[in-house]
Amino acid sequence: MKEYAKEETDYIDKYQKNGYCANFLFENDCLIDVDTKYGYKPAEIFIVAHHRYEGMSNPDDMSILYVIETSDKIKGTYLLGYGPSADLEAAEFFKDIPEENYSTNADINKLT
């Protein structure tokens, strides 16, 4: 089977077509749903999948795309830079998400 995408935007588009349309911002130790303004704590976040990227021209341009479902069934994505340009507070937030909230199936082609 053909590998789907190599860039974050390709994956984001694919996930949006599968209903992962919510946008999130990290602020005040919460992941904020842009539409509802609700601030989620780590225990309320479930990671459906995550994908790591390195920049094509600069390997220091690294990011992780998190595919998220919240405890109240909001589905969306969050792109987190890591490496030298990382938002350390946001990275700590994702480290605080309980391990049992991470899916073991991260295959985008199996999403319904």
PDB file of C-alpha atoms in Angstrom:
ATOM      1  CA  MET A   1       0.000   0.000   0.000  1.00  0.00           C
ATOM      2  CA  LYS A   2       1.242   3.479  -0.871  1.00  0.00           C
ATOM      3  CA  GLU A   3       2.447   5.679   1.973  1.00  0.00           C
ATOM      4  CA  TYR A   4      -0.138   8.447   2.295  1.00  0.00           C
ATOM      5  CA  ALA A   5       1.657  11.675   3.115  1.00  0.00           C
ATOM      6  CA  LYS A   6       5.016  13.113   3.960  1.00  0.00           C
ATOM      7  CA  GLU A   7       3.971  16.596   5.072  1.00  0.00           C
ATOM      8  CA  GLU A   8       1.874  17.701   8.012  1.00  0.00           C
ATOM      9  CA  THR A   9      -0.693  19.460   5.838  1.00  0.00           C
ATOM     10  CA  ASP A  10      -1.360  16.276   3.858  1.00  0.00           C
ATOM     11  CA  TYR A  11      -2.132  14.384   7.058  1.00  0.00           C
ATOM     12  CA  ILE A  12      -4.201  17.256   8.467  1.00  0.00           C
ATOM     13  CA  ASP A  13      -6.313  17.284   5.278  1.00  0.00           C
ATOM     14  CA  LYS A  14      -6.807  13.508   5.468  1.00  0.00           C
ATOM     15  CA  TYR A  15      -7.833  13.646   9.132  1.00  0.00           C
ATOM     16  CA  GLN A  16     -10.208  16.562   8.511  1.00  0.00           C
ATOM     17  CA  LYS A  17     -11.935  14.471   5.840  1.00  0.00           C
ATOM     18  CA  ASN A  18     -12.385  11.835   8.570  1.00  0.00           C
ATOM     19  CA  GLY A  19     -14.056  14.285  10.984  1.00  0.00           C
ATOM     20  CA  TYR A  20     -11.037  15.584  12.923  1.00  0.00           C
ATOM     21  CA  CYS A  21     -11.889  19.238  12.275  1.00  0.00           C
ATOM     22  CA  ALA A  22     -11.528  21.001  15.638  1.00  0.00           C
ATOM     23  CA  ASN A  23      -8.631  23.404  16.083  1.00  0.00           C
ATOM     24  CA  PHE A  24      -6.812  23.625  19.393  1.00  0.00           C
ATOM     25  CA  LEU A  25      -4.474  26.198  20.930  1.00  0.00           C
ATOM     26  CA  PHE A  26      -2.244  25.691  23.956  1.00  0.00           C
ATOM     27  CA  GLU A  27      -2.774  28.373  26.596  1.00  0.00           C
ATOM     28  CA  ASN A  28      -2.586  28.564  30.393  1.00  0.00           C
ATOM     29  CA  ASP A  29      -1.714  24.873  30.794  1.00  0.00           C
ATOM     30  CA  CYS A  30      -4.793  23.816  28.782  1.00  0.00           C
ATOM     31  CA  LEU A  31      -5.550  22.724  25.259  1.00  0.00           C
ATOM     32  CA  ILE A  32      -8.237  25.203  24.201  1.00  0.00           C
ATOM     33  CA  ASP A  33     -10.899  24.335  21.610  1.00  0.00           C
ATOM     34  CA  VAL A  34     -10.904  27.428  19.377  1.00  0.00           C
ATOM     35  CA  ASP A  35     -14.673  27.199  18.765  1.00  0.00           C
ATOM     36  CA  THR A  36     -16.020  26.445  22.247  1.00  0.00           C
ATOM     37  CA  LYS A  37     -13.167  28.110  24.214  1.00  0.00           C
ATOM     38  CA  TYR A  38     -13.221  25.133  26.597  1.00  0.00           C
ATOM     39  CA  GLY A  39      -9.835  24.354  28.170  1.00  0.00           C
ATOM     40  CA  TYR A  40      -8.996  20.649  28.327  1.00  0.00           C
ATOM     41  CA  LYS A  41      -6.633  19.180  30.908  1.00  0.00           C
ATOM     42  CA  PRO A  42      -4.335  16.240  30.001  1.00  0.00           C
ATOM     43  CA  ALA A  43      -6.705  13.612  31.450  1.00  0.00           C
ATOM     44  CA  GLU A  44      -9.468  14.832  29.088  1.00  0.00           C
ATOM     45  CA  ILE A  45      -7.348  14.321  25.943  1.00  0.00           C
ATOM     46  CA  PHE A  46      -7.097  11.054  23.998  1.00  0.00           C
ATOM     47  CA  ILE A  47      -4.411  10.665  21.333  1.00  0.00           C
ATOM     48  CA  VAL A  48      -5.806   8.731  18.377  1.00  0.00           C
ATOM     49  CA  ALA A  49      -2.534   8.967  16.432  1.00  0.00           C
ATOM     50  CA  HIS A  50       0.626  11.027  16.203  1.00  0.00           C
ATOM     51  CA  HIS A  51       3.081  11.606  13.389  1.00  0.00           C
ATOM     52  CA  ARG A  52       6.623  13.010  13.632  1.00  0.00           C
ATOM     53  CA  TYR A  53       8.233  15.151  10.943  1.00  0.00           C
ATOM     54  CA  GLU A  54      11.669  16.569  10.175  1.00  0.00           C
ATOM     55  CA  GLY A  55      12.069  19.604   7.971  1.00  0.00           C
ATOM     56  CA  MET A  56      13.052  18.889   4.378  1.00  0.00           C
ATOM     57  CA  SER A  57      15.679  21.638   4.253  1.00  0.00           C
ATOM     58  CA  ASN A  58      16.505  21.822   7.955  1.00  0.00           C
ATOM     59  CA  PRO A  59      16.341  18.718  10.189  1.00  0.00           C
ATOM     60  CA  ASP A  60      16.040  21.050  13.202  1.00  0.00           C
ATOM     61  CA  ASP A  61      12.536  21.981  11.966  1.00  0.00           C
ATOM     62  CA  MET A  62      10.778  19.138  13.728  1.00  0.00           C
ATOM     63  CA  SER A  63       7.137  18.727  14.662  1.00  0.00           C
ATOM     64  CA  ILE A  64       4.575  16.233  15.882  1.00  0.00           C
ATOM     65  CA  LEU A  65       1.017  16.167  14.598  1.00  0.00           C
ATOM     66  CA  TYR A  66      -1.319  14.946  17.333  1.00  0.00           C
ATOM     67  CA  VAL A  67      -4.714  13.576  16.308  1.00  0.00           C
ATOM     68  CA  ILE A  68      -7.003  14.194  19.261  1.00  0.00           C
ATOM     69  CA  GLU A  69     -10.360  13.158  20.608  1.00  0.00           C
ATOM     70  CA  THR A  70     -11.517  14.799  23.819  1.00  0.00           C
ATOM     71  CA  SER A  71     -13.513  13.262  26.663  1.00  0.00           C
ATOM     72  CA  ASP A  72     -16.624  15.027  25.280  1.00  0.00           C
ATOM     73  CA  LYS A  73     -16.015  13.596  21.766  1.00  0.00           C
ATOM     74  CA  ILE A  74     -14.546  16.689  20.058  1.00  0.00           C
ATOM     75  CA  LYS A  75     -12.142  15.533  17.323  1.00  0.00           C
ATOM     76  CA  GLY A  76      -9.277  17.577  15.922  1.00  0.00           C
ATOM     77  CA  THR A  77      -5.541  17.999  15.484  1.00  0.00           C
ATOM     78  CA  TYR A  78      -2.703  19.890  17.129  1.00  0.00           C
ATOM     79  CA  LEU A  79       0.713  20.528  15.579  1.00  0.00           C
ATOM     80  CA  LEU A  80       3.527  20.819  18.115  1.00  0.00           C
ATOM     81  CA  GLY A  81       7.032  21.941  17.210  1.00  0.00           C
ATOM     82  CA  TYR A  82       9.832  20.134  19.004  1.00  0.00           C
ATOM     83  CA  GLY A  83      13.585  20.278  19.059  1.00  0.00           C
ATOM     84  CA  PRO A  84      15.347  23.653  19.385  1.00  0.00           C
ATOM     85  CA  SER A  85      12.160  25.617  18.617  1.00  0.00           C
ATOM     86  CA  ALA A  86       9.877  23.638  20.937  1.00  0.00           C
ATOM     87  CA  ASP A  87       7.172  25.148  23.099  1.00  0.00           C
ATOM     88  CA  LEU A  88       8.326  23.454  26.297  1.00  0.00           C
ATOM     89  CA  GLU A  89       5.088  24.075  28.206  1.00  0.00           C
ATOM     90  CA  ALA A  90       2.985  22.514  25.422  1.00  0.00           C
ATOM     91  CA  ALA A  91       5.421  19.585  25.209  1.00  0.00           C
ATOM     92  CA  GLU A  92       5.052  19.033  28.971  1.00  0.00           C
ATOM     93  CA  PHE A  93       1.256  19.103  28.578  1.00  0.00           C
ATOM     94  CA  PHE A  94       1.398  16.246  26.059  1.00  0.00           C
ATOM     95  CA  LYS A  95       3.798  14.304  28.321  1.00  0.00           C
ATOM     96  CA  ASP A  96       1.206  14.631  31.098  1.00  0.00           C
ATOM     97  CA  ILE A  97      -1.525  12.912  29.057  1.00  0.00           C
ATOM     98  CA  PRO A  98      -2.029   9.520  30.727  1.00  0.00           C
ATOM     99  CA  GLU A  99      -0.424   6.639  28.851  1.00  0.00           C
ATOM    100  CA  GLU A 100      -3.741   4.793  28.709  1.00  0.00           C
ATOM    101  CA  ASN A 101      -5.166   7.737  26.707  1.00  0.00           C
ATOM    102  CA  TYR A 102      -2.861   6.922  23.771  1.00  0.00           C
ATOM    103  CA  SER A 103      -4.270   4.641  21.070  1.00  0.00           C
ATOM    104  CA  THR A 104      -2.255   1.618  20.039  1.00  0.00           C
ATOM    105  CA  ASN A 105      -3.597   1.927  16.455  1.00  0.00           C
ATOM    106  CA  ALA A 106      -2.178   4.936  14.651  1.00  0.00           C
ATOM    107  CA  ASP A 107      -2.901   3.840  11.062  1.00  0.00           C
ATOM    108  CA  ILE A 108      -4.644   6.705   9.260  1.00  0.00           C
ATOM    109  CA  ASN A 109      -5.946   4.289   6.614  1.00  0.00           C
ATOM    110  CA  LYS A 110      -8.031   2.423   9.217  1.00  0.00           C
ATOM    111  CA  LEU A 111      -9.953   5.442  10.503  1.00  0.00           C
ATOM    112  CA  THR A 112     -13.661   5.420   9.858  1.00  0.00           C
TER     113      THR A 112
END
